[in-house]
Short mmCIF file of C-alpha atoms in Angstrom, two decimals:
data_model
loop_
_atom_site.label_atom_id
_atom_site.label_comp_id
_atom_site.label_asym_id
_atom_site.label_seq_id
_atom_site.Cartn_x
_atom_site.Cartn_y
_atom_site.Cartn_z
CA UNK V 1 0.00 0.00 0.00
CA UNK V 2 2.84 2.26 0.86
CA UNK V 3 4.56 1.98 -2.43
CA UNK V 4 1.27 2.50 -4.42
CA UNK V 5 1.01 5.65 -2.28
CA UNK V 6 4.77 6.63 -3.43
CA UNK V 7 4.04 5.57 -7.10
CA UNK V 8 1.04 7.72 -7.09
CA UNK V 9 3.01 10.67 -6.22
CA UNK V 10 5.61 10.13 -8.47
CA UNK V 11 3.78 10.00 -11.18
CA UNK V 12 2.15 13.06 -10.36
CA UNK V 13 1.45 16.01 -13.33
CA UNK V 14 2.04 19.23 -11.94
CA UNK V 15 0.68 21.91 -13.75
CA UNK V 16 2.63 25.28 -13.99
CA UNK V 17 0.83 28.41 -15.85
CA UNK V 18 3.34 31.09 -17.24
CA UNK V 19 1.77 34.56 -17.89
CA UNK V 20 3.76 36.76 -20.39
CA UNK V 21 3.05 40.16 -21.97
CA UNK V 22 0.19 41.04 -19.53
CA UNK V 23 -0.69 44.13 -17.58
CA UNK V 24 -1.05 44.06 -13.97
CA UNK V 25 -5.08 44.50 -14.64
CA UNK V 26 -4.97 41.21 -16.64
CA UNK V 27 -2.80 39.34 -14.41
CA UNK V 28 -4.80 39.99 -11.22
CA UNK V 29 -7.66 38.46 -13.31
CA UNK V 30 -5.98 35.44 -14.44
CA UNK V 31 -4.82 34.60 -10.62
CA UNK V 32 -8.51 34.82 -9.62
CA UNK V 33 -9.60 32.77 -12.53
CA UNK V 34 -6.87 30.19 -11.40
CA UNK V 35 -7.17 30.05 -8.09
CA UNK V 36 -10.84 29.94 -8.48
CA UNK V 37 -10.77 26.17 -9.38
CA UNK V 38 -10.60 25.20 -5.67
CA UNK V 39 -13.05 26.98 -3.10
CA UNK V 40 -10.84 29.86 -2.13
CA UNK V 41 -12.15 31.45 1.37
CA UNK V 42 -13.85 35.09 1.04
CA UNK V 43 -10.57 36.68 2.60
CA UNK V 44 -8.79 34.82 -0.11
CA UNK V 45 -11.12 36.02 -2.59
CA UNK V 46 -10.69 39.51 -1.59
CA UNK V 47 -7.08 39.69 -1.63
CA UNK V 48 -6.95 38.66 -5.22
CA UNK V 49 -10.14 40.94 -6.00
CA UNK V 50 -8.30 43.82 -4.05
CA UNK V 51 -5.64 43.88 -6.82
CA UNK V 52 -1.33 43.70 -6.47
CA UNK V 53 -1.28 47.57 -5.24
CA UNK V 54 -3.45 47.09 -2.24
CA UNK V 55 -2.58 43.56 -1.34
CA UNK V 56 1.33 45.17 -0.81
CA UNK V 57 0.05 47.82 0.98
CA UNK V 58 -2.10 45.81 3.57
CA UNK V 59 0.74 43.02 3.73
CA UNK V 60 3.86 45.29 4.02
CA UNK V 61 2.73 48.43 6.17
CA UNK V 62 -0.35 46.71 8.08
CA UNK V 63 0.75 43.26 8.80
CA UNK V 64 4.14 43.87 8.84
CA UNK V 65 3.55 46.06 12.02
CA UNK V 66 4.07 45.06 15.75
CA UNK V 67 0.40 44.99 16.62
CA UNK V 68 -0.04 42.01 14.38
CA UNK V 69 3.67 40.73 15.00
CA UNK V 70 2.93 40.37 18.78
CA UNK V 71 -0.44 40.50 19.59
CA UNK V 72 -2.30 39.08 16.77
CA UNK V 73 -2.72 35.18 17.69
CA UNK V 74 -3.78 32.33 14.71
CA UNK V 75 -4.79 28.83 14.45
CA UNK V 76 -3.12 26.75 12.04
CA UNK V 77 -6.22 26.94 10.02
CA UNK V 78 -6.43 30.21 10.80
CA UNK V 79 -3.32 31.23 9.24
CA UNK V 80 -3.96 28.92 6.17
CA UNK V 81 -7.04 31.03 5.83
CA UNK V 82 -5.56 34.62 5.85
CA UNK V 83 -7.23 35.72 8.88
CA UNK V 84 -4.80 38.43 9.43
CA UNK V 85 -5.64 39.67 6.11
CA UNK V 86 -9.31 39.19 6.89
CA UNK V 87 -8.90 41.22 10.05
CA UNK V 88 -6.97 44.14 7.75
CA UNK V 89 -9.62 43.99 5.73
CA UNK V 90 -12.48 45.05 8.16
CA UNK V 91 -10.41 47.41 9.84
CA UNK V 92 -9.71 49.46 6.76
CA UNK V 93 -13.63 48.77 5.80
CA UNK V 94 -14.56 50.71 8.90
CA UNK V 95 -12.55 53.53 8.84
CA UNK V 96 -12.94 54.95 5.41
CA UNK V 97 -16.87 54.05 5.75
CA UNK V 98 -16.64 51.10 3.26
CA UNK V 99 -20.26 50.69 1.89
CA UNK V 100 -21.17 47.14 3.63
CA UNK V 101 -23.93 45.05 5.12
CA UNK V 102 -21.82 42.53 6.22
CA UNK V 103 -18.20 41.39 6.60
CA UNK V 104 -17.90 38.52 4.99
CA UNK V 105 -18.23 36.80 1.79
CA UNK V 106 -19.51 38.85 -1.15
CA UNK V 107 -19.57 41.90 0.76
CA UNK V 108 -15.94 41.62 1.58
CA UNK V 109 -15.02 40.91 -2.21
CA UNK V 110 -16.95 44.20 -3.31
CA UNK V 111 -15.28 46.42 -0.71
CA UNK V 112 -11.85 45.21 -2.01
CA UNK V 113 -13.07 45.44 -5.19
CA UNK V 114 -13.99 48.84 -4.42
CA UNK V 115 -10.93 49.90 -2.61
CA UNK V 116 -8.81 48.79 -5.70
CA UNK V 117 -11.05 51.56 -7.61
CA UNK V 118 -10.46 53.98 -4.56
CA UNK V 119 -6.71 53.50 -4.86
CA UNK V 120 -6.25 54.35 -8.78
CA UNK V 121 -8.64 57.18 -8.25
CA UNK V 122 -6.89 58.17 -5.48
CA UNK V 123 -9.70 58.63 -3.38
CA UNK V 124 -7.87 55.52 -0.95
CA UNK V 125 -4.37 56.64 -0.54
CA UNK V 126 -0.92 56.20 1.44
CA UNK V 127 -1.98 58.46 3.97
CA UNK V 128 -5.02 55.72 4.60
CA UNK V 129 -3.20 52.87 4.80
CA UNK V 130 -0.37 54.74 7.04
CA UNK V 131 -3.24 55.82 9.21
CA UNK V 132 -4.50 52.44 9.27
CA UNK V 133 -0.99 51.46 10.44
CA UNK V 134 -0.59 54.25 13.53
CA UNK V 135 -4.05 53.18 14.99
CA UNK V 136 -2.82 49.51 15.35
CA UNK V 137 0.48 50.40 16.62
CA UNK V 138 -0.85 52.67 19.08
CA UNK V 139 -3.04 49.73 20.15
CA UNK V 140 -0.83 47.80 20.34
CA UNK V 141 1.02 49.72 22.78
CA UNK V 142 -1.45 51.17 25.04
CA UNK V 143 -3.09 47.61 25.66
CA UNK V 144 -2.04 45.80 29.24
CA UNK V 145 0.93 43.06 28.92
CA UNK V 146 -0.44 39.70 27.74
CA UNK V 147 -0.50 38.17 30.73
CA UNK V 148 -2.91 40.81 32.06
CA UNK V 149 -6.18 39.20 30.01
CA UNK V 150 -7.44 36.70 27.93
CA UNK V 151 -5.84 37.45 24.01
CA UNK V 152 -7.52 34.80 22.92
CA UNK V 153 -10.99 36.00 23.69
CA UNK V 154 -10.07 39.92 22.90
CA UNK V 155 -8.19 40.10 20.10
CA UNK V 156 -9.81 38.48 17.21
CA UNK V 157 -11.47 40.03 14.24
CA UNK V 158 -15.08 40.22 15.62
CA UNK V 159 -13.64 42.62 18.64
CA UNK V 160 -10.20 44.36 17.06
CA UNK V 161 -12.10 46.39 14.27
CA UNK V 162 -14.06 47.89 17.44
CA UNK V 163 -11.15 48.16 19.38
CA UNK V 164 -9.29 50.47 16.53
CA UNK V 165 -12.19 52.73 15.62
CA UNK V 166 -12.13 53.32 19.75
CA UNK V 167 -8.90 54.41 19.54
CA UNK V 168 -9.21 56.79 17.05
CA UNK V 169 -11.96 58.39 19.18
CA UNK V 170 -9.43 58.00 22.03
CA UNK V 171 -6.99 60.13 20.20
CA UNK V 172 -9.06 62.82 19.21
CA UNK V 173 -10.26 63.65 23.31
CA UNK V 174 -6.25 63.45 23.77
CA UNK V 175 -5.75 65.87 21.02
CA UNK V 176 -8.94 68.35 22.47
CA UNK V 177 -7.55 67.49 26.26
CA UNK V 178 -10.00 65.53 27.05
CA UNK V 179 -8.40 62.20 28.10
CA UNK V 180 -4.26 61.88 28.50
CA UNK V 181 -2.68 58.74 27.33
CA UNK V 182 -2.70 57.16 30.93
CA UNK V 183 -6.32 57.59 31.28
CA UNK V 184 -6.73 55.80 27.77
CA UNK V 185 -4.18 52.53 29.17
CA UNK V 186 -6.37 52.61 32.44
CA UNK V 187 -9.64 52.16 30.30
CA UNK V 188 -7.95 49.61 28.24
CA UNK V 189 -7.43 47.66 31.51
CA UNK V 190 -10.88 47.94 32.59
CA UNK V 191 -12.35 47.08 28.92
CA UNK V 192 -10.26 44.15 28.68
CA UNK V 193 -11.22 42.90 32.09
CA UNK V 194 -14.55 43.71 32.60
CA UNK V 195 -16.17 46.36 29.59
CA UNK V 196 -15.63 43.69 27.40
CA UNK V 197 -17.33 40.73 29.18
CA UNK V 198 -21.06 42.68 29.57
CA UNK V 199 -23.69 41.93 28.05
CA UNK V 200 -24.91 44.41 26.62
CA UNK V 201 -21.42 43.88 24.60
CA UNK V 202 -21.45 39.91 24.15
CA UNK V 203 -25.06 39.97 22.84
CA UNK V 204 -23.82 41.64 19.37
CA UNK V 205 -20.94 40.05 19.52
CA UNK V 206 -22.49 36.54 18.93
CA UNK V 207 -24.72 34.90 16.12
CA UNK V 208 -24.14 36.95 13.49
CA UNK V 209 -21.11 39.47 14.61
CA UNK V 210 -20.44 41.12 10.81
CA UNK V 211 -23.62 42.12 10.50
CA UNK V 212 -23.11 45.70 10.43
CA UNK V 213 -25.90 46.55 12.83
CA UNK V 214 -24.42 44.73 15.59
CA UNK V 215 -20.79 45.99 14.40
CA UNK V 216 -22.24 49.24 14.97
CA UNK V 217 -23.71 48.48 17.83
CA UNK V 218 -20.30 47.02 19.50
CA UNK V 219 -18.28 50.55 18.24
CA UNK V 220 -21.38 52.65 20.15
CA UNK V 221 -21.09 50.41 23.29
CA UNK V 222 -17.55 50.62 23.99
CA UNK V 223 -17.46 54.21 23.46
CA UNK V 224 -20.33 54.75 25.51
CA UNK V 225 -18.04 53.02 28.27
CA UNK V 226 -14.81 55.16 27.54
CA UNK V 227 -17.32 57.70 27.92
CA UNK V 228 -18.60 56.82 31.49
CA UNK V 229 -15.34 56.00 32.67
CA UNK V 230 -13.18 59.53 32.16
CA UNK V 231 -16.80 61.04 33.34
#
């Protein structure tokens, strides 16, 4: 049995596709074409759908940053899947108020699609993706050591998305003087402990979590808490 297992692999056709003479428009196509002959997952999908430009952007100056280098935690399958991409994705779909009404699947192919537009048009830029970038890092450093509270629970895609779009509000009550930076690590502590765990909070956060009501819903709720707890 073993040796009809090796002789099976041996024998083995690879198939290897060489594209010549084609624009970058035409070989973004072909990849999806190619790659759509297995079931590729919607992240997958959007990354090809996305286009070369933004793909480089997202993998060199998002996920290339410490936020996802030492905080971001994956499964095997996970990481098979993209999920760091995935979790990219809806963070730069919420914070240049990507037309969605949920995060996955064919919504998450039409806002790559769409941000691939953005980007020749200019209307998505560096300056986006840079922003993007400074959120996470910031995160990443204003959030309690590891060992403080559960990563696993906190810092998947369902919650990180929420997590970034509060620290953009964050920042802005720095910049008008109305929180300092300590105030903002303090809050972090208590969302990650306790804010976090509510409710109020968990009730969106289950069943169907992209829908963007209950995204919504999530972004209002933990502001509402940074709110009560400078007040």
């Amino acid at each position: 049995m073993k040796t009809e297992f090796q002789d099976k692999i041996k024998n083995f056709e690879l198939t290897a596709t060489m594209i010549t003479e084609a624009t970058k428009k035409e070989l973004e196509e072909q990849i999806f074409r190619l790659n759509n002959g297995k079931t590729p997952t919607a992240t997958h999908k959007a990354f090809m759908k996305g286009g070369i430009d933004i793909a480089e952007a997202i993998q060199n100056r998002i996920l290339g940053n410490n936020f996802f280098a030492n905080r971001f935690i994956m499964t095997t399958s996970q990481e098979r899947g993209g999920e760091d991409m995935k979790c990219a994705f809806h963070v730069l779909a919420l914070l240049t108020n990507a037309d969605f009404n949920k995060l996955t699947s064919g919504d998450l192919t039409k806002i790559a699609e769409s941000m691939k537009n953005d980007w020749v048009e200019g209307k998505l830029t560096e300056f986006d993706i840079e922003y993007c970038n400074n959120l996470l890092e910031d995160l990443n450093y204003w959030l309690p050591d590891e060992d403080y509270f559960s990563q696993k629970d906190v810092l998947t895609t369902v919650h990180i998305p929420i997590m970034v779009m509060n620290v953009e509000k964050a920042k802005q009550l720095i910049d008008d003087g109305e929180l300092t930076v300590e105030q903002y690590k303090e809050f972090l502590k208590y969302w990650t402990t306790t804010g976090f765990y509510k409710d109020e909070y968990r009730e969106c956060s289950e069943g169907s979590p992209s829908d963007k009501k209950n995204i919504e819903k999530r972004i209002y709720f933990m502001e509402k808490e940074l709110s009560e707890f400078i007040g």
